[in-house]
PDB file of C-alpha atoms in Angstrom:
ATOM      1  CA  ASP A  16     -51.152 129.475  71.529  1.00  0.00           C
ATOM      2  CA  THR A  17     -48.263 127.320  72.587  1.00  0.00           C
ATOM      3  CA  GLY A  18     -45.786 129.791  73.965  1.00  0.00           C
ATOM      4  CA  VAL A  19     -43.429 132.632  73.166  1.00  0.00           C
ATOM      5  CA  SER A  20     -42.047 132.467  69.652  1.00  0.00           C
ATOM      6  CA  GLN A  21     -39.010 134.213  68.212  1.00  0.00           C
ATOM      7  CA  ASN A  22     -37.903 134.673  64.635  1.00  0.00           C
ATOM      8  CA  PRO A  23     -35.514 134.063  63.141  1.00  0.00           C
ATOM      9  CA  ARG A  24     -33.933 131.380  65.278  1.00  0.00           C
ATOM     10  CA  HIS A  25     -30.525 132.013  63.802  1.00  0.00           C
ATOM     11  CA  LYS A  26     -29.062 135.023  62.066  1.00  0.00           C
ATOM     12  CA  ILE A  27     -25.620 135.389  60.542  1.00  0.00           C
ATOM     13  CA  THR A  28     -24.657 138.842  59.381  1.00  0.00           C
ATOM     14  CA  LYS A  29     -21.613 140.840  58.434  1.00  0.00           C
ATOM     15  CA  ARG A  30     -20.279 143.571  60.634  1.00  0.00           C
ATOM     16  CA  GLY A  31     -21.944 146.867  59.899  1.00  0.00           C
ATOM     17  CA  GLN A  32     -25.241 145.415  58.736  1.00  0.00           C
ATOM     18  CA  ASN A  33     -28.581 146.018  60.446  1.00  0.00           C
ATOM     19  CA  VAL A  34     -30.618 143.161  61.843  1.00  0.00           C
ATOM     20  CA  THR A  35     -34.133 142.897  63.252  1.00  0.00           C
ATOM     21  CA  PHE A  36     -35.575 140.205  65.476  1.00  0.00           C
ATOM     22  CA  ARG A  37     -39.191 139.531  66.251  1.00  0.00           C
ATOM     23  CA  CYS A  38     -40.849 138.209  69.387  1.00  0.00           C
ATOM     24  CA  ASP A  39     -44.452 137.054  69.659  1.00  0.00           C
ATOM     25  CA  PRO A  40     -45.489 136.741  73.288  1.00  0.00           C
ATOM     26  CA  ILE A  41     -48.184 134.549  74.740  1.00  0.00           C
ATOM     27  CA  SER A  42     -51.624 136.040  74.084  1.00  0.00           C
ATOM     28  CA  GLU A  43     -52.880 138.335  76.821  1.00  0.00           C
ATOM     29  CA  HIS A  44     -49.406 138.743  78.314  1.00  0.00           C
ATOM     30  CA  ASN A  45     -49.041 142.457  78.823  1.00  0.00           C
ATOM     31  CA  ARG A  46     -45.364 142.546  79.719  1.00  0.00           C
ATOM     32  CA  LEU A  47     -42.583 141.657  77.354  1.00  0.00           C
ATOM     33  CA  TYR A  48     -38.880 141.494  78.159  1.00  0.00           C
ATOM     34  CA  TRP A  49     -35.702 141.317  76.070  1.00  0.00           C
ATOM     35  CA  TYR A  50     -32.479 139.757  77.347  1.00  0.00           C
ATOM     36  CA  ARG A  51     -29.065 139.059  75.866  1.00  0.00           C
ATOM     37  CA  GLN A  52     -27.155 135.903  76.752  1.00  0.00           C
ATOM     38  CA  THR A  53     -23.552 135.267  75.848  1.00  0.00           C
ATOM     39  CA  LEU A  54     -21.910 131.866  76.057  1.00  0.00           C
ATOM     40  CA  GLY A  55     -21.354 130.688  79.600  1.00  0.00           C
ATOM     41  CA  GLN A  56     -23.261 133.539  81.200  1.00  0.00           C
ATOM     42  CA  GLY A  57     -26.745 134.217  82.423  1.00  0.00           C
ATOM     43  CA  PRO A  58     -29.183 136.395  80.519  1.00  0.00           C
ATOM     44  CA  GLU A  59     -28.741 140.146  80.905  1.00  0.00           C
ATOM     45  CA  PHE A  60     -31.745 142.431  80.973  1.00  0.00           C
ATOM     46  CA  LEU A  61     -32.030 144.797  78.009  1.00  0.00           C
ATOM     47  CA  THR A  62     -35.490 146.346  78.113  1.00  0.00           C
ATOM     48  CA  TYR A  63     -39.121 145.702  78.855  1.00  0.00           C
ATOM     49  CA  PHE A  64     -42.576 146.798  77.757  1.00  0.00           C
ATOM     50  CA  GLN A  65     -45.914 147.012  79.432  1.00  0.00           C
ATOM     51  CA  ASN A  66     -48.352 146.863  76.555  1.00  0.00           C
ATOM     52  CA  GLU A  67     -46.889 149.275  73.999  1.00  0.00           C
ATOM     53  CA  ALA A  68     -44.969 151.403  76.481  1.00  0.00           C
ATOM     54  CA  GLN A  69     -41.239 150.832  76.892  1.00  0.00           C
ATOM     55  CA  LEU A  70     -40.763 151.274  80.619  1.00  0.00           C
ATOM     56  CA  GLU A  71     -37.083 150.645  81.169  1.00  0.00           C
ATOM     57  CA  LYS A  72     -33.904 150.275  79.172  1.00  0.00           C
ATOM     58  CA  SER A  73     -30.609 148.916  80.408  1.00  0.00           C
ATOM     59  CA  ARG A  74     -27.452 150.898  79.916  1.00  0.00           C
ATOM     60  CA  LEU A  75     -26.352 147.855  77.899  1.00  0.00           C
ATOM     61  CA  LEU A  76     -28.778 149.035  75.236  1.00  0.00           C
ATOM     62  CA  SER A  77     -26.594 151.416  73.267  1.00  0.00           C
ATOM     63  CA  ASP A  78     -27.992 153.853  70.738  1.00  0.00           C
ATOM     64  CA  ARG A  79     -27.493 151.197  68.068  1.00  0.00           C
ATOM     65  CA  PHE A  80     -30.229 149.138  69.684  1.00  0.00           C
ATOM     66  CA  SER A  81     -33.914 149.955  69.458  1.00  0.00           C
ATOM     67  CA  ALA A  82     -36.958 148.007  70.511  1.00  0.00           C
ATOM     68  CA  GLU A  83     -40.606 148.525  69.743  1.00  0.00           C
ATOM     69  CA  ARG A  84     -43.936 146.992  70.600  1.00  0.00           C
ATOM     70  CA  PRO A  85     -46.241 149.098  68.451  1.00  0.00           C
ATOM     71  CA  LYS A  86     -49.607 147.516  69.193  1.00  0.00           C
ATOM     72  CA  GLY A  87     -48.846 145.934  72.503  1.00  0.00           C
ATOM     73  CA  SER A  88     -48.574 142.495  70.946  1.00  0.00           C
ATOM     74  CA  PHE A  89     -45.404 141.434  69.118  1.00  0.00           C
ATOM     75  CA  SER A  90     -42.107 143.231  69.626  1.00  0.00           C
ATOM     76  CA  THR A  91     -39.070 143.872  67.460  1.00  0.00           C
ATOM     77  CA  LEU A  92     -35.472 144.410  68.464  1.00  0.00           C
ATOM     78  CA  GLU A  93     -33.261 146.117  65.894  1.00  0.00           C
ATOM     79  CA  ILE A  94     -29.497 146.372  66.008  1.00  0.00           C
ATOM     80  CA  GLN A  95     -27.931 148.881  63.665  1.00  0.00           C
ATOM     81  CA  ARG A  96     -24.334 148.760  62.429  1.00  0.00           C
ATOM     82  CA  THR A  97     -23.719 145.401  64.083  1.00  0.00           C
ATOM     83  CA  GLU A  98     -20.387 144.702  65.746  1.00  0.00           C
ATOM     84  CA  GLN A  99     -18.742 141.382  66.533  1.00  0.00           C
ATOM     85  CA  GLY A 100     -19.442 142.009  70.203  1.00  0.00           C
ATOM     86  CA  ASP A 101     -23.155 141.870  69.447  1.00  0.00           C
ATOM     87  CA  SER A 102     -22.881 138.138  68.793  1.00  0.00           C
ATOM     88  CA  ALA A 103     -25.102 136.499  71.401  1.00  0.00           C
ATOM     89  CA  MET A 104     -28.416 134.800  72.013  1.00  0.00           C
ATOM     90  CA  TYR A 105     -31.261 137.305  72.241  1.00  0.00           C
ATOM     91  CA  LEU A 106     -34.063 136.061  74.438  1.00  0.00           C
ATOM     92  CA  CYS A 107     -37.603 137.316  74.730  1.00  0.00           C
ATOM     93  CA  ALA A 108     -39.940 136.585  77.620  1.00  0.00           C
ATOM     94  CA  SER A 109     -43.500 137.546  78.447  1.00  0.00           C
ATOM     95  CA  ARG A 110     -45.513 137.783  81.614  1.00  0.00           C
ATOM     96  CA  ALA A 111     -49.214 137.694  82.334  1.00  0.00           C
ATOM     97  CA  PRO A 112     -50.883 140.481  84.294  1.00  0.00           C
ATOM     98  CA  LEU A 113     -51.236 139.895  88.018  1.00  0.00           C
ATOM     99  CA  SER A 114     -48.912 136.912  87.895  1.00  0.00           C
ATOM    100  CA  TYR A 115     -46.169 136.150  90.403  1.00  0.00           C
ATOM    101  CA  ASN A 116     -43.647 137.632  88.000  1.00  0.00           C
ATOM    102  CA  GLU A 117     -43.295 134.310  86.219  1.00  0.00           C
ATOM    103  CA  GLN A 118     -41.775 134.965  82.829  1.00  0.00           C
ATOM    104  CA  PHE A 119     -42.144 132.553  79.943  1.00  0.00           C
ATOM    105  CA  PHE A 120     -39.139 132.500  77.662  1.00  0.00           C
ATOM    106  CA  GLY A 121     -38.930 132.030  73.937  1.00  0.00           C
ATOM    107  CA  PRO A 122     -36.301 129.846  72.250  1.00  0.00           C
ATOM    108  CA  GLY A 123     -34.126 132.845  71.434  1.00  0.00           C
ATOM    109  CA  THR A 124     -32.479 134.217  68.317  1.00  0.00           C
ATOM    110  CA  ARG A 125     -28.806 133.398  67.975  1.00  0.00           C
ATOM    111  CA  LEU A 126     -26.927 136.216  66.276  1.00  0.00           C
ATOM    112  CA  THR A 127     -23.492 135.716  64.778  1.00  0.00           C
ATOM    113  CA  VAL A 128     -21.691 138.781  63.477  1.00  0.00           C
ATOM    114  CA  LEU A 129     -18.793 137.987  61.156  1.00  0.00           C
TER     115      LEU A 129
ATOM    116  CA  ALA B  24     -28.581 147.339  91.597  1.00  0.00           C
ATOM    117  CA  GLN B  25     -28.890 143.674  92.341  1.00  0.00           C
ATOM    118  CA  THR B  26     -26.223 141.014  91.978  1.00  0.00           C
ATOM    119  CA  VAL B  27     -26.651 137.251  91.874  1.00  0.00           C
ATOM    120  CA  THR B  28     -23.799 134.835  92.465  1.00  0.00           C
ATOM    121  CA  GLN B  29     -23.728 131.162  91.665  1.00  0.00           C
ATOM    122  CA  SER B  30     -20.441 129.923  93.029  1.00  0.00           C
ATOM    123  CA  GLN B  31     -20.551 126.464  91.455  1.00  0.00           C
ATOM    124  CA  PRO B  32     -19.906 126.601  87.702  1.00  0.00           C
ATOM    125  CA  GLU B  33     -20.308 122.820  87.466  1.00  0.00           C
ATOM    126  CA  MET B  34     -21.880 120.124  89.582  1.00  0.00           C
ATOM    127  CA  SER B  35     -22.430 116.445  89.058  1.00  0.00           C
ATOM    128  CA  VAL B  36     -24.719 113.952  90.740  1.00  0.00           C
ATOM    129  CA  GLN B  37     -25.385 110.265  90.486  1.00  0.00           C
ATOM    130  CA  GLU B  38     -28.796 109.302  89.194  1.00  0.00           C
ATOM    131  CA  ALA B  39     -31.314 108.934  92.062  1.00  0.00           C
ATOM    132  CA  GLU B  40     -29.089 110.944  94.441  1.00  0.00           C
ATOM    133  CA  THR B  41     -29.658 114.438  95.809  1.00  0.00           C
ATOM    134  CA  VAL B  42     -27.779 117.565  94.800  1.00  0.00           C
ATOM    135  CA  THR B  43     -27.883 121.148  96.056  1.00  0.00           C
ATOM    136  CA  LEU B  44     -27.091 124.164  93.904  1.00  0.00           C
ATOM    137  CA  SER B  45     -26.058 127.385  95.641  1.00  0.00           C
ATOM    138  CA  CYS B  46     -27.140 130.937  94.978  1.00  0.00           C
ATOM    139  CA  THR B  47     -26.536 134.150  96.885  1.00  0.00           C
ATOM    140  CA  TYR B  48     -27.744 137.604  96.020  1.00  0.00           C
ATOM    141  CA  ASP B  49     -27.350 141.169  97.112  1.00  0.00           C
ATOM    142  CA  THR B  50     -30.122 143.743  97.187  1.00  0.00           C
ATOM    143  CA  SER B  51     -31.448 146.604  99.225  1.00  0.00           C
ATOM    144  CA  GLU B  52     -35.055 145.819  98.321  1.00  0.00           C
ATOM    145  CA  SER B  53     -37.372 144.073 100.743  1.00  0.00           C
ATOM    146  CA  ASP B  54     -40.007 142.829  98.321  1.00  0.00           C
ATOM    147  CA  TYR B  55     -38.905 140.657  95.435  1.00  0.00           C
ATOM    148  CA  TYR B  56     -39.061 137.192  93.931  1.00  0.00           C
ATOM    149  CA  LEU B  57     -36.460 134.523  93.428  1.00  0.00           C
ATOM    150  CA  PHE B  58     -36.550 131.926  90.706  1.00  0.00           C
ATOM    151  CA  TRP B  59     -34.631 128.913  89.535  1.00  0.00           C
ATOM    152  CA  TYR B  60     -34.675 128.317  85.795  1.00  0.00           C
ATOM    153  CA  LYS B  61     -33.468 125.290  83.862  1.00  0.00           C
ATOM    154  CA  GLN B  62     -31.928 125.642  80.408  1.00  0.00           C
ATOM    155  CA  PRO B  63     -31.239 122.314  78.665  1.00  0.00           C
ATOM    156  CA  PRO B  64     -28.648 122.385  75.881  1.00  0.00           C
ATOM    157  CA  SER B  65     -29.996 124.245  72.845  1.00  0.00           C
ATOM    158  CA  ARG B  66     -33.407 124.470  74.398  1.00  0.00           C
ATOM    159  CA  GLN B  67     -35.353 127.274  75.934  1.00  0.00           C
ATOM    160  CA  MET B  68     -35.355 128.328  79.525  1.00  0.00           C
ATOM    161  CA  ILE B  69     -38.110 126.945  81.725  1.00  0.00           C
ATOM    162  CA  LEU B  70     -39.140 127.794  85.258  1.00  0.00           C
ATOM    163  CA  VAL B  71     -38.269 125.236  87.913  1.00  0.00           C
ATOM    164  CA  ILE B  72     -39.431 126.887  91.111  1.00  0.00           C
ATOM    165  CA  ARG B  73     -40.416 130.287  92.493  1.00  0.00           C
ATOM    166  CA  GLN B  74     -40.121 131.888  95.926  1.00  0.00           C
ATOM    167  CA  GLU B  75     -41.774 135.106  97.074  1.00  0.00           C
ATOM    168  CA  ALA B  76     -39.503 136.996  99.454  1.00  0.00           C
ATOM    169  CA  TYR B  77     -42.352 137.770 101.864  1.00  0.00           C
ATOM    170  CA  LYS B  78     -43.032 134.072 102.411  1.00  0.00           C
ATOM    171  CA  GLN B  79     -41.021 132.323 105.073  1.00  0.00           C
ATOM    172  CA  GLN B  80     -42.030 128.871 103.966  1.00  0.00           C
ATOM    173  CA  ASN B  81     -39.659 127.314 101.476  1.00  0.00           C
ATOM    174  CA  ALA B  82     -41.153 126.513  98.084  1.00  0.00           C
ATOM    175  CA  THR B  83     -41.429 122.919  96.913  1.00  0.00           C
ATOM    176  CA  GLU B  84     -42.292 121.509  93.492  1.00  0.00           C
ATOM    177  CA  ASN B  85     -42.210 117.727  93.396  1.00  0.00           C
ATOM    178  CA  ARG B  86     -38.519 116.732  93.512  1.00  0.00           C
ATOM    179  CA  PHE B  87     -37.348 120.338  93.642  1.00  0.00           C
ATOM    180  CA  SER B  88     -37.194 122.409  96.813  1.00  0.00           C
ATOM    181  CA  VAL B  89     -35.445 125.557  97.944  1.00  0.00           C
ATOM    182  CA  ASN B  90     -33.741 126.698 101.097  1.00  0.00           C
ATOM    183  CA  PHE B  91     -34.487 130.410 101.300  1.00  0.00           C
ATOM    184  CA  GLN B  92     -32.564 132.331 103.942  1.00  0.00           C
ATOM    185  CA  LYS B  93     -33.642 135.952 103.545  1.00  0.00           C
ATOM    186  CA  ALA B  94     -31.316 137.422 106.155  1.00  0.00           C
ATOM    187  CA  ALA B  95     -28.348 135.630 104.651  1.00  0.00           C
ATOM    188  CA  LYS B  96     -29.583 136.415 101.115  1.00  0.00           C
ATOM    189  CA  SER B  97     -29.215 132.814 100.150  1.00  0.00           C
ATOM    190  CA  PHE B  98     -31.471 130.759  97.865  1.00  0.00           C
ATOM    191  CA  SER B  99     -30.285 127.218  97.192  1.00  0.00           C
ATOM    192  CA  LEU B 100     -32.002 124.596  95.061  1.00  0.00           C
ATOM    193  CA  LYS B 101     -32.212 120.960  96.113  1.00  0.00           C
ATOM    194  CA  ILE B 102     -32.961 118.304  93.542  1.00  0.00           C
ATOM    195  CA  SER B 103     -33.957 114.969  95.032  1.00  0.00           C
ATOM    196  CA  ASP B 104     -33.956 111.632  93.231  1.00  0.00           C
ATOM    197  CA  SER B 105     -32.000 113.127  90.331  1.00  0.00           C
ATOM    198  CA  GLN B 106     -32.967 111.971  86.867  1.00  0.00           C
ATOM    199  CA  LEU B 107     -31.044 112.011  83.592  1.00  0.00           C
ATOM    200  CA  GLY B 108     -33.480 114.613  82.310  1.00  0.00           C
ATOM    201  CA  ASP B 109     -32.388 117.004  85.036  1.00  0.00           C
ATOM    202  CA  ALA B 110     -29.084 117.554  83.253  1.00  0.00           C
ATOM    203  CA  ALA B 111     -29.001 121.199  82.195  1.00  0.00           C
ATOM    204  CA  MET B 112     -27.721 124.640  83.048  1.00  0.00           C
ATOM    205  CA  TYR B 113     -29.510 126.035  86.083  1.00  0.00           C
ATOM    206  CA  PHE B 114     -29.880 129.760  86.605  1.00  0.00           C
ATOM    207  CA  CYS B 115     -30.830 131.564  89.774  1.00  0.00           C
ATOM    208  CA  ALA B 116     -32.697 134.826  89.155  1.00  0.00           C
ATOM    209  CA  PHE B 117     -33.621 137.796  91.318  1.00  0.00           C
ATOM    210  CA  VAL B 118     -36.782 139.490  90.094  1.00  0.00           C
ATOM    211  CA  THR B 119     -38.169 142.872  91.112  1.00  0.00           C
ATOM    212  CA  ASN B 120     -41.876 143.602  91.358  1.00  0.00           C
ATOM    213  CA  ALA B 121     -41.674 145.128  87.886  1.00  0.00           C
ATOM    214  CA  GLY B 122     -40.334 141.854  86.589  1.00  0.00           C
ATOM    215  CA  LYS B 123     -36.831 143.043  85.856  1.00  0.00           C
ATOM    216  CA  SER B 124     -34.606 140.007  86.314  1.00  0.00           C
ATOM    217  CA  THR B 125     -30.976 139.669  87.309  1.00  0.00           C
ATOM    218  CA  PHE B 126     -29.508 136.252  86.613  1.00  0.00           C
ATOM    219  CA  GLY B 127     -26.491 134.446  87.966  1.00  0.00           C
ATOM    220  CA  ASP B 128     -23.968 132.925  85.580  1.00  0.00           C
ATOM    221  CA  GLY B 129     -25.419 129.469  85.962  1.00  0.00           C
ATOM    222  CA  THR B 130     -24.437 126.021  87.188  1.00  0.00           C
ATOM    223  CA  THR B 131     -24.034 123.184  84.730  1.00  0.00           C
ATOM    224  CA  LEU B 132     -25.493 120.028  86.236  1.00  0.00           C
ATOM    225  CA  THR B 133     -24.372 116.642  84.972  1.00  0.00           C
ATOM    226  CA  VAL B 134     -26.329 113.539  85.976  1.00  0.00           C
ATOM    227  CA  LYS B 135     -24.368 110.308  85.877  1.00  0.00           C
ATOM    228  CA  PRO B 136     -26.240 107.071  85.192  1.00  0.00           C
TER     229      PRO B 136
END
């Protein structure tokens, strides 16, 4: 297991379409986080899971966004009816239990909405 | 809610010299963590250094060290003996016990040969 993986790495879609991203965390990491990063800015927190439970969602996560982690392993982030403003890098990170809050980041999925 | 401010959008340093990147934050919490992350162009974010707020001693990792001033809510990063590979975007992050992170907008570091 070499790290957090995200698929796809790039996604181009037309406005109004639905998209789904996947994140595979490091094995045994019980916490999984989603962030959104736009050009020239730092990542913004979207939501996080402890095992399969979604513990917190940012107000940035509108009702068009939904995230799941059904078996406490991989997670998916779905955006429905995409808008041009959704264009960004979507980052996933995971954290081991009892760690010093060190999060390991994946390479991200870059979404472009035309 | 927490805020993190990195007041230097861009910094440059000569190879082998020392550079300091600034970060200030605002919070009402007493127990938290502070991190510096490095994000090279088109590459993923990696941890540079971590500081627990309850520790007074400043963290050090090889050429990287921090100056943590809890009362002033300041957390600067010093890079000594800068190398070409240090060129990247650097992000300061405030992290709660739950792991929720608030990032600054980053500082782009250029290393001149």
